[in-house]
Every structure is written in C-alpha cells, then in structure tokens.
Amino acid sequence: MEVDHKDLKEDLLPLRAVKHVELYCGNAKQSAYYYRLALGFSFVAYQGPETGVRDRVSYVLQQDKITLVLTTPIRSDSPITDFLVKHGDGVRDIALETSDAEKAYNMTTERGAKSVAEPYIIEDENGKMKLATVEAYGDTVHTFVENMDYAGPFMPKFQATPKDTLARPVGLTYIDHIVGNMDWNKMDEAVDFYQNVFGFSKFVSFDDKDISTEYSALRSTVVSNQNKWIKFPINEPAEGMRKSQIEEYVTFNNGPGVQHVAMSTDNIIETISKMRAQGVDFLNTPSSYYDDLLDRVGDIDEQLKTLAELGILVDRDDKGYMLQLFTKPVEDRPTLFFEIIQRKGAESFGKGNFKALFESIEREQERRGNL
Ligand code: FE2
C-alpha cells in the first residue's frame, strides 16, 4: 500500500502517523545485527561519539516505511542505563509525525500530559526539525517530530551510513499498530488518556466482544487517531482459563510498557518463510489449530498446507480476513515481541485466535488422554 504520510489527514491535534520507534537496548551494536540479518532492516543512519554525541549510540534501521532506532547508553550515569536496569531492552519512544510539534505539545500538556522535553529545534547541514516530548504510559514517551526543512537520512545530528549490504529484507512495509500493556484495572485510565489528551477515538472493531477474555486472560481496547494510521490497542490482565500473559509482562517489565509492535506485509507467506530461514523464533501453533480453520474463517486465498507449515494464524471479521503470527520475545525477559500481519479486508486484531488456539491445545491434550 503506497501512502505518503504527508498526504494523511490530520486531527485537531496534528498527528499523521508513527514516525519511528526508539528502543533502548543493552548492546545496540549486536542488536542491530539481529534486526538487519533476521528481521530484514537496513542500517541507514548513526549517531554516537564519532558524530559528537557523548552519552549514547543510536543505530537507525529502516524497512520500507518502518523506522526503528536502537539506542544504547555508553555511560553508567545515563538515564537510559536506569531504564535498562528497570525494564530491560524495550520501547522507549513512539515518535509521532506532526506538522506542528509546538501545537501538539501545547495541546497535550494543557490537557494533562506530563512534559519530558519542551519544543526545541535540532539542525545540521541537512536542515531543521522541531521536536517535543511528553510521557505516555510507564516510562514510554511520545516525541512529536515536525520536519521543518530537513532532507537528510533520518534526523539532524545523524550521519548517513554506506548502503547496507548485510541487510536481508523480508517485505515488512509499515507499522499497523503498537500495543501497550497496563497493570490490573489500568486499561480505562490509559484509554481515557488517549481520548482526552490526544483526542483519539475508540476504534470499534469486530473483536471488541468480551467472549475471548476467558481464553486470552486479557482485556483490550483500541484507540486511534482520526486518520486511523496510529492505532494503539491497550491491554490489561483479566481472570481467565490461564494466568494472564499481561500480568507476566508487567512483572518482568517492572510496570506498563509496549508489548508488541505489529508490522504489515503484502505477502505474509514470503515474509514468514524468510524470517524463519533467517533464524527468527515464532510462537508455536499446534497442528490441530488447522483442523477447523476453514470452518471458522471460510474461503481464503492461501493454501491451508502452506499456512500450517509456517504456523500462520488466520482470523475473520465482518470486513474480511487477516493473517498474523507473533515472534517470541526478542530479549530474555518475556516482554517485547513483534507481530507480522497481512490484512485482507479485516480491520480487527485477531482476538478469535485466542479461543481457536486454546481449543486446539485442548484437542491435543485430549488426544494424549490428558483432558
Ligand atoms: Fe497485535
């Protein structure tokens, strides 16, 4: 799907799309290697002591319209070091593209967002950008990024790198949604924050029904900006058939934070095949999941056998269907992971898969005589 962010309609709060996601990590040099060779990103820009930045190193990685920044502190007295001690590797900043960083900052802080950085301009020989940052949930923040006249590789003060010959692209195209995990009974507070402070709306979709709560042990509400290019499902733990994975996340992350970043592809079979070949670990899908798949989702373009070989999940809503698969956590704490998604009409987020996966695991238990 070809969309130029600059053409996207803006809200009262002038936000267009997710500009980039910055992850703090313990060793960005080595993580960058995984993101390039396993996840298919190209290394496009760099910042560090060689470019005059004394306390950190940042690697900018791109695949089509997705930009990730991996940042590592190089001094123990850096606040980034405190973040890593507390949370481990994870998302720090969901940066949002705007035509007016000052307005975005003023409107959100007037409505109660806590300030992290007042509007300021950064510039180099490639031009200027205006930035401002506010708190989101936990230690996650949103930086408003306004491109004033910048035409360089990423942002002022970053140096372009030579063409990446190591990267092995897998066809990821844009960020579909970014999910935040909250503590018990904190979902509504976070949803209210995005509605009242950011002017987002609840994104009503087919999977809003609470039928899956007992299987998923989580509750989820999706908020989005008006042009729907920024979609944030917000989760909280719930009592269910099994211990909530959201509770586990909050325990190991030491509080709320980003659970997963969903990245879109136009060909999930090709993308997952490449990622598997490049060593990415995905959640296991029991083979019995495919026993009743076509009964649940009806006609699909893909071969059932191919989907089963790759473990790809399918869900349908009233608008169409979607294919998805989740990586295992990409660090040693059971926290951040990625979702690969291909939408074929469906606008929902795959809640039907919680029940389907649960039932398929039970079928396998039954086959073993353990139910
Ligand atoms: Fe998701």
CSV table of C-alpha atoms and ligand atoms in Angstrom, one decimal:
chain,number,residue,atom,x,y,z
A,1,MET,CA,0.0,0.0,0.0
A,2,GLU,CA,1.6,3.3,-1.1
A,3,VAL,CA,0.7,6.1,1.2
A,4,ASP,CA,2.8,9.2,1.7
A,5,HIS,CA,2.4,10.3,5.3
A,6,LYS,CA,2.3,13.9,4.2
A,7,ASP,CA,-1.0,13.3,2.5
A,8,LEU,CA,-2.7,11.9,5.5
A,9,LYS,CA,-5.5,13.9,7.1
A,10,GLU,CA,-4.7,15.4,10.5
A,11,ASP,CA,-6.8,15.8,13.6
A,12,LEU,CA,-7.3,18.8,15.8
A,13,LEU,CA,-4.1,17.5,17.3
A,14,PRO,CA,-2.0,17.5,14.2
A,15,LEU,CA,-0.7,13.9,14.1
A,16,ARG,CA,-0.1,11.9,10.9
A,17,ALA,CA,1.5,8.6,11.7
A,18,VAL,CA,4.1,6.8,13.7
A,19,LYS,CA,7.4,8.4,12.6
A,20,HIS,CA,9.7,5.9,14.3
A,21,VAL,CA,10.0,3.7,17.3
A,22,GLU,CA,13.1,4.1,19.5
A,23,LEU,CA,14.2,1.0,21.6
A,24,TYR,CA,16.6,1.2,24.4
A,25,CYS,CA,18.9,-1.8,24.5
A,26,GLY,CA,21.9,-3.1,26.3
A,27,ASN,CA,24.1,-3.6,23.3
A,28,ALA,CA,22.8,-1.8,20.2
A,29,LYS,CA,25.8,-2.8,18.1
A,30,GLN,CA,24.9,-6.5,18.4
A,31,SER,CA,21.1,-6.0,18.4
A,32,ALA,CA,21.4,-4.1,15.1
A,33,TYR,CA,22.9,-7.3,13.6
A,34,TYR,CA,19.8,-9.3,14.5
A,35,TYR,CA,17.4,-6.6,13.2
A,36,ARG,CA,19.4,-6.5,9.9
A,37,LEU,CA,20.0,-10.1,9.2
A,38,ALA,CA,17.0,-11.7,10.9
A,39,LEU,CA,14.2,-9.1,10.7
A,40,GLY,CA,15.4,-7.5,7.4
A,41,PHE,CA,16.1,-3.9,8.3
A,42,SER,CA,18.7,-1.8,6.6
A,43,PHE,CA,21.1,0.3,8.7
A,44,VAL,CA,20.7,3.8,7.3
A,45,ALA,CA,22.0,6.3,9.9
A,46,TYR,CA,24.1,6.5,13.0
A,47,GLN,CA,24.8,8.8,16.0
A,48,GLY,CA,27.5,8.3,18.6
A,49,PRO,CA,30.8,9.7,19.9
A,50,GLU,CA,32.1,9.9,16.3
A,51,THR,CA,29.3,12.3,15.5
A,52,GLY,CA,29.7,14.4,18.7
A,53,VAL,CA,27.1,12.6,20.9
A,54,ARG,CA,28.9,11.7,24.2
A,55,ASP,CA,26.5,9.6,26.2
A,56,ARG,CA,24.8,7.2,23.7
A,57,VAL,CA,25.0,5.4,20.4
A,58,SER,CA,22.0,5.1,18.1
A,59,TYR,CA,21.5,2.9,15.1
A,60,VAL,CA,18.7,3.9,12.7
A,61,LEU,CA,17.1,0.9,10.9
A,62,GLN,CA,14.6,1.0,8.1
A,63,GLN,CA,12.4,-1.3,6.1
A,64,ASP,CA,10.0,0.4,3.7
A,65,LYS,CA,8.0,2.8,5.9
A,66,ILE,CA,9.1,1.4,9.2
A,67,THR,CA,11.9,3.1,11.1
A,68,LEU,CA,13.4,1.7,14.3
A,69,VAL,CA,16.1,3.3,16.4
A,70,LEU,CA,18.3,1.2,18.6
A,71,THR,CA,19.9,3.2,21.4
A,72,THR,CA,22.5,2.2,23.9
A,73,PRO,CA,23.9,4.3,26.7
A,74,ILE,CA,27.7,4.4,26.9
A,75,ARG,CA,27.9,5.9,30.4
A,76,SER,CA,26.6,4.3,33.6
A,77,ASP,CA,25.2,7.7,34.9
A,78,SER,CA,22.9,8.0,31.8
A,79,PRO,CA,19.1,7.9,32.5
A,80,ILE,CA,19.0,5.3,29.7
A,81,THR,CA,21.0,3.0,31.9
A,82,ASP,CA,18.3,3.4,34.7
A,83,PHE,CA,15.6,2.5,32.1
A,84,LEU,CA,17.6,-0.7,31.1
A,85,VAL,CA,18.1,-1.8,34.8
A,86,LYS,CA,14.4,-1.4,35.4
A,87,HIS,CA,12.8,-2.7,32.2
A,88,GLY,CA,15.5,-4.5,30.2
A,89,ASP,CA,15.5,-3.9,26.4
A,90,GLY,CA,12.3,-2.3,25.2
A,91,VAL,CA,10.5,0.5,23.6
A,92,ARG,CA,11.2,4.0,25.0
A,93,ASP,CA,9.7,6.3,22.4
A,94,ILE,CA,6.8,6.0,19.9
A,95,ALA,CA,7.6,9.1,17.9
A,96,LEU,CA,4.7,10.7,16.1
A,97,GLU,CA,4.9,12.7,12.9
A,98,THR,CA,3.2,16.1,13.0
A,99,SER,CA,3.0,19.3,11.0
A,100,ASP,CA,3.3,21.3,14.2
A,101,ALA,CA,5.3,20.0,17.2
A,102,GLU,CA,4.6,23.1,19.3
A,103,LYS,CA,0.9,22.8,18.9
A,104,ALA,CA,0.9,19.1,19.6
A,105,TYR,CA,3.0,19.7,22.7
A,106,ASN,CA,0.9,22.6,24.0
A,107,MET,CA,-2.4,20.9,23.4
A,108,THR,CA,-1.4,17.7,25.1
A,109,THR,CA,0.3,19.3,28.1
A,110,GLU,CA,-2.6,21.7,28.6
A,111,ARG,CA,-4.9,18.6,28.8
A,112,GLY,CA,-2.7,16.9,31.3
A,113,ALA,CA,0.2,15.1,29.6
A,114,LYS,CA,3.4,15.4,31.6
A,115,SER,CA,6.3,17.1,29.8
A,116,VAL,CA,9.5,15.4,29.1
A,117,ALA,CA,11.1,18.0,26.7
A,118,GLU,CA,9.7,21.3,25.7
A,119,PRO,CA,9.7,22.2,22.0
A,120,TYR,CA,13.3,22.6,20.6
A,121,ILE,CA,14.9,22.7,17.2
A,122,ILE,CA,17.7,20.5,16.1
A,123,GLU,CA,19.6,21.2,12.9
A,124,ASP,CA,22.6,20.3,10.8
A,125,GLU,CA,23.7,20.9,7.2
A,126,ASN,CA,20.7,18.9,6.0
A,127,GLY,CA,18.1,21.2,7.6
A,128,LYS,CA,15.9,21.5,10.7
A,129,MET,CA,13.4,19.6,12.7
A,130,LYS,CA,11.3,20.7,15.7
A,131,LEU,CA,10.8,18.1,18.5
A,132,ALA,CA,8.9,17.9,21.8
A,133,THR,CA,8.3,15.0,24.1
A,134,VAL,CA,5.5,14.0,26.5
A,135,GLU,CA,5.0,11.0,28.8
A,136,ALA,CA,2.7,8.2,27.6
A,137,TYR,CA,2.4,5.2,30.0
A,138,GLY,CA,5.1,3.8,32.3
A,139,ASP,CA,8.5,5.0,31.0
A,140,THR,CA,7.2,5.1,27.5
A,141,VAL,CA,7.1,8.6,25.8
A,142,HIS,CA,5.8,10.2,22.6
A,143,THR,CA,8.1,12.6,20.8
A,144,PHE,CA,6.3,14.9,18.3
A,145,VAL,CA,8.5,15.3,15.2
A,146,GLU,CA,8.0,18.2,12.9
A,147,ASN,CA,10.1,18.3,9.7
A,148,MET,CA,10.8,22.0,9.1
A,149,ASP,CA,13.1,21.7,6.1
A,150,TYR,CA,15.2,18.6,6.8
A,151,ALA,CA,16.3,16.4,3.8
A,152,GLY,CA,18.9,14.1,5.4
A,153,PRO,CA,18.9,10.4,6.2
A,154,PHE,CA,16.8,10.4,9.4
A,155,MET,CA,17.1,13.5,11.8
A,156,PRO,CA,19.6,16.2,12.2
A,157,LYS,CA,22.8,15.1,14.0
A,158,PHE,CA,22.6,11.7,12.5
A,159,GLN,CA,25.1,10.6,9.9
A,160,ALA,CA,24.1,8.6,6.8
A,161,THR,CA,25.8,5.2,6.6
A,162,PRO,CA,27.0,3.4,3.4
A,163,LYS,CA,24.4,1.3,1.6
A,164,ASP,CA,23.7,-1.8,3.8
A,165,THR,CA,24.9,-4.9,2.1
A,166,LEU,CA,24.3,-7.2,5.1
A,167,ALA,CA,20.6,-6.5,5.5
A,168,ARG,CA,18.2,-9.2,4.3
A,169,PRO,CA,14.8,-7.6,3.7
A,170,VAL,CA,11.7,-9.7,4.4
A,171,GLY,CA,9.0,-7.4,2.9
A,172,LEU,CA,7.8,-5.6,6.0
A,173,THR,CA,6.0,-2.4,4.9
A,174,TYR,CA,4.6,-0.2,7.7
A,175,ILE,CA,3.6,-0.3,11.4
A,176,ASP,CA,0.0,-1.5,11.7
A,177,HIS,CA,-0.4,-1.0,15.4
A,178,ILE,CA,1.5,-0.8,18.7
A,179,VAL,CA,0.2,-2.4,21.8
A,180,GLY,CA,0.6,-1.2,25.4
A,181,ASN,CA,0.3,-3.5,28.4
A,182,MET,CA,-1.1,-1.9,31.6
A,183,ASP,CA,-1.3,-3.3,35.1
A,184,TRP,CA,-4.6,-4.8,36.6
A,185,ASN,CA,-7.6,-2.4,36.1
A,186,LYS,CA,-5.5,0.3,34.5
A,187,MET,CA,-6.7,0.0,30.9
A,188,ASP,CA,-9.5,2.5,31.2
A,189,GLU,CA,-7.1,5.1,32.6
A,190,ALA,CA,-4.8,4.7,29.6
A,191,VAL,CA,-7.7,4.7,27.2
A,192,ASP,CA,-9.1,7.9,28.8
A,193,PHE,CA,-5.6,9.5,28.5
A,194,TYR,CA,-5.5,8.9,24.7
A,195,GLN,CA,-9.1,10.1,24.3
A,196,ASN,CA,-8.9,13.2,26.5
A,197,VAL,CA,-5.3,14.3,26.0
A,198,PHE,CA,-4.6,13.1,22.4
A,199,GLY,CA,-8.2,13.3,21.1
A,200,PHE,CA,-8.1,9.7,19.9
A,201,SER,CA,-11.3,7.7,19.5
A,202,LYS,CA,-12.1,4.2,20.5
A,203,PHE,CA,-11.5,2.0,17.4
A,204,VAL,CA,-14.6,-0.1,17.3
A,205,SER,CA,-13.9,-3.4,15.7
A,206,PHE,CA,-15.4,-6.9,15.5
A,207,ASP,CA,-13.2,-8.3,18.2
A,208,ASP,CA,-14.4,-6.0,20.9
A,209,LYS,CA,-16.8,-8.6,22.2
A,210,ASP,CA,-15.5,-9.9,25.6
A,211,ILE,CA,-16.1,-13.6,24.5
A,212,SER,CA,-12.4,-14.1,24.2
A,213,THR,CA,-11.5,-12.8,27.7
A,214,GLU,CA,-11.7,-16.1,29.4
A,215,TYR,CA,-9.4,-17.7,26.8
A,216,SER,CA,-6.9,-14.8,26.5
A,217,ALA,CA,-7.0,-13.6,30.1
A,218,LEU,CA,-6.7,-10.1,28.9
A,219,ARG,CA,-9.0,-7.2,28.1
A,220,SER,CA,-8.2,-4.9,25.3
A,221,THR,CA,-9.5,-1.5,23.9
A,222,VAL,CA,-8.1,0.0,20.8
A,223,VAL,CA,-7.6,3.8,20.4
A,224,SER,CA,-6.7,5.5,17.2
A,225,ASN,CA,-6.2,9.0,15.7
A,226,GLN,CA,-8.8,10.2,13.2
A,227,ASN,CA,-7.0,9.1,10.1
A,228,LYS,CA,-6.5,5.6,11.7
A,229,TRP,CA,-2.8,5.5,10.9
A,230,ILE,CA,-2.0,5.5,14.6
A,231,LYS,CA,-3.6,2.5,16.3
A,232,PHE,CA,-2.8,1.6,19.9
A,233,PRO,CA,-4.5,-1.4,21.5
A,234,ILE,CA,-4.3,-1.0,25.3
A,235,ASN,CA,-4.3,-4.3,27.3
A,236,GLU,CA,-4.8,-5.1,30.9
A,237,PRO,CA,-4.8,-8.6,32.6
A,238,ALA,CA,-8.0,-10.4,33.2
A,239,GLU,CA,-9.0,-13.6,35.1
A,240,GLY,CA,-9.1,-16.4,32.6
A,241,MET,CA,-8.5,-20.0,31.9
A,242,ARG,CA,-4.8,-19.4,32.3
A,243,LYS,CA,-2.6,-16.9,34.1
A,244,SER,CA,-2.6,-13.7,32.2
A,245,GLN,CA,0.3,-13.1,29.9
A,246,ILE,CA,-0.2,-9.4,30.6
A,247,GLU,CA,0.5,-9.9,34.3
A,248,GLU,CA,3.6,-11.7,33.4
A,249,TYR,CA,4.7,-8.9,31.1
A,250,VAL,CA,4.0,-6.2,33.8
A,251,THR,CA,6.0,-8.2,36.4
A,252,PHE,CA,9.1,-8.6,34.2
A,253,ASN,CA,8.9,-5.2,32.7
A,254,ASN,CA,8.5,-3.6,36.1
A,255,GLY,CA,5.4,-1.8,35.1
A,256,PRO,CA,3.5,-0.9,31.9
A,257,GLY,CA,5.1,-0.7,28.5
A,258,VAL,CA,5.0,-1.7,24.9
A,259,GLN,CA,4.1,-5.3,24.5
A,260,HIS,CA,4.3,-5.7,20.7
A,261,VAL,CA,4.8,-3.7,17.5
A,262,ALA,CA,2.7,-5.1,14.6
A,263,MET,CA,4.4,-4.8,11.2
A,264,SER,CA,2.5,-5.2,8.0
A,265,THR,CA,3.5,-7.2,4.9
A,266,ASP,CA,1.8,-7.7,1.5
A,267,ASN,CA,2.8,-11.3,1.4
A,268,ILE,CA,2.9,-13.0,4.8
A,269,ILE,CA,3.9,-16.4,3.4
A,270,GLU,CA,7.0,-15.0,1.9
A,271,THR,CA,7.8,-12.8,4.9
A,272,ILE,CA,7.5,-15.6,7.5
A,273,SER,CA,9.4,-18.1,5.2
A,274,LYS,CA,12.3,-15.6,5.0
A,275,MET,CA,12.2,-14.7,8.7
A,276,ARG,CA,12.2,-18.4,9.7
A,277,ALA,CA,15.1,-19.1,7.4
A,278,GLN,CA,16.9,-16.2,9.0
A,279,GLY,CA,16.5,-17.6,12.5
A,280,VAL,CA,13.5,-15.7,13.9
A,281,ASP,CA,11.6,-17.7,16.5
A,282,PHE,CA,7.8,-17.6,16.4
A,283,LEU,CA,5.2,-18.8,18.8
A,284,ASN,CA,4.3,-22.4,18.1
A,285,THR,CA,1.0,-23.1,16.5
A,286,PRO,CA,-0.4,-26.6,17.3
A,287,SER,CA,-1.1,-28.5,14.1
A,288,SER,CA,-4.7,-29.1,15.4
A,289,TYR,CA,-5.3,-25.4,15.0
A,290,TYR,CA,-5.7,-26.1,11.3
A,291,ASP,CA,-8.3,-28.9,11.8
A,292,ASP,CA,-11.2,-26.5,11.9
A,293,LEU,CA,-9.6,-23.4,10.4
A,294,LEU,CA,-11.6,-23.3,7.2
A,295,ASP,CA,-14.8,-23.8,9.1
A,296,ARG,CA,-14.0,-20.8,11.2
A,297,VAL,CA,-12.7,-18.4,8.5
A,298,GLY,CA,-14.3,-19.6,5.3
A,299,ASP,CA,-12.7,-19.3,1.9
A,300,ILE,CA,-9.2,-17.9,1.9
A,301,ASP,CA,-6.7,-17.3,-1.0
A,302,GLU,CA,-3.8,-19.2,0.7
A,303,GLN,CA,-3.2,-23.0,0.8
A,304,LEU,CA,-4.0,-24.5,4.2
A,305,LYS,CA,-0.9,-26.7,3.9
A,306,THR,CA,1.4,-23.7,3.4
A,307,LEU,CA,-0.1,-21.9,6.4
A,308,ALA,CA,0.2,-24.9,8.6
A,309,GLU,CA,3.9,-25.4,7.6
A,310,LEU,CA,4.6,-21.9,8.6
A,311,GLY,CA,2.3,-21.8,11.6
A,312,ILE,CA,0.5,-18.7,10.3
A,313,LEU,CA,-2.8,-17.8,12.1
A,314,VAL,CA,-6.0,-16.6,10.4
A,315,ASP,CA,-8.9,-14.6,11.7
A,316,ARG,CA,-12.0,-13.2,10.0
A,317,ASP,CA,-14.3,-10.3,10.9
A,318,ASP,CA,-17.3,-8.7,9.1
A,319,LYS,CA,-15.0,-6.8,6.7
A,320,GLY,CA,-12.7,-9.6,5.6
A,321,TYR,CA,-9.8,-11.7,7.0
A,322,MET,CA,-6.3,-11.3,8.2
A,323,LEU,CA,-3.2,-13.4,8.6
A,324,GLN,CA,-0.9,-13.0,11.6
A,325,LEU,CA,2.0,-14.5,13.5
A,326,PHE,CA,3.8,-13.5,16.7
A,327,THR,CA,7.5,-13.8,17.3
A,328,LYS,CA,8.7,-15.0,20.7
A,329,PRO,CA,10.0,-12.2,22.9
A,330,VAL,CA,13.1,-10.6,21.3
A,331,GLU,CA,15.0,-10.3,24.6
A,332,ASP,CA,15.5,-12.6,27.5
A,333,ARG,CA,12.7,-11.1,29.6
A,334,PRO,CA,9.3,-12.2,28.5
A,335,THR,CA,8.4,-8.7,27.4
A,336,LEU,CA,8.6,-7.1,23.9
A,337,PHE,CA,7.8,-9.1,20.8
A,338,PHE,CA,6.8,-8.4,17.2
A,339,GLU,CA,3.7,-9.3,15.2
A,340,ILE,CA,3.7,-9.9,11.5
A,341,ILE,CA,0.3,-9.1,9.9
A,342,GLN,CA,-1.3,-9.1,6.5
A,343,ARG,CA,-4.8,-7.6,6.2
A,344,LYS,CA,-7.2,-8.8,3.6
A,345,GLY,CA,-10.1,-6.5,4.5
A,346,ALA,CA,-10.2,-7.3,8.2
A,347,GLU,CA,-9.8,-4.3,10.5
A,348,SER,CA,-9.7,-6.3,13.7
A,349,PHE,CA,-6.7,-7.6,15.7
A,350,GLY,CA,-7.1,-11.4,15.8
A,351,LYS,CA,-8.9,-11.9,19.1
A,352,GLY,CA,-10.6,-15.0,17.6
A,353,ASN,CA,-7.3,-16.7,17.6
A,354,PHE,CA,-7.1,-16.8,21.4
A,355,LYS,CA,-10.1,-19.1,21.5
A,356,ALA,CA,-9.1,-21.1,18.5
A,357,LEU,CA,-5.6,-21.7,19.9
A,358,PHE,CA,-7.0,-22.6,23.3
A,359,GLU,CA,-9.3,-25.1,21.8
A,360,SER,CA,-6.6,-26.6,19.6
A,361,ILE,CA,-4.3,-27.1,22.6
A,362,GLU,CA,-7.2,-28.8,24.4
A,363,ARG,CA,-7.8,-31.1,21.4
A,364,GLU,CA,-4.1,-32.1,21.6
A,365,GLN,CA,-4.4,-32.7,25.3
A,366,GLU,CA,-7.5,-34.9,24.6
A,367,ARG,CA,-5.6,-36.9,22.0
A,368,ARG,CA,-2.9,-37.6,24.7
A,369,GLY,CA,-5.7,-38.6,27.1
A,370,ASN,CA,-4.9,-35.8,29.5
A,371,LEU,CA,-8.1,-33.9,29.5
B,1,FE2,FE,-1.5,-7.1,17.6
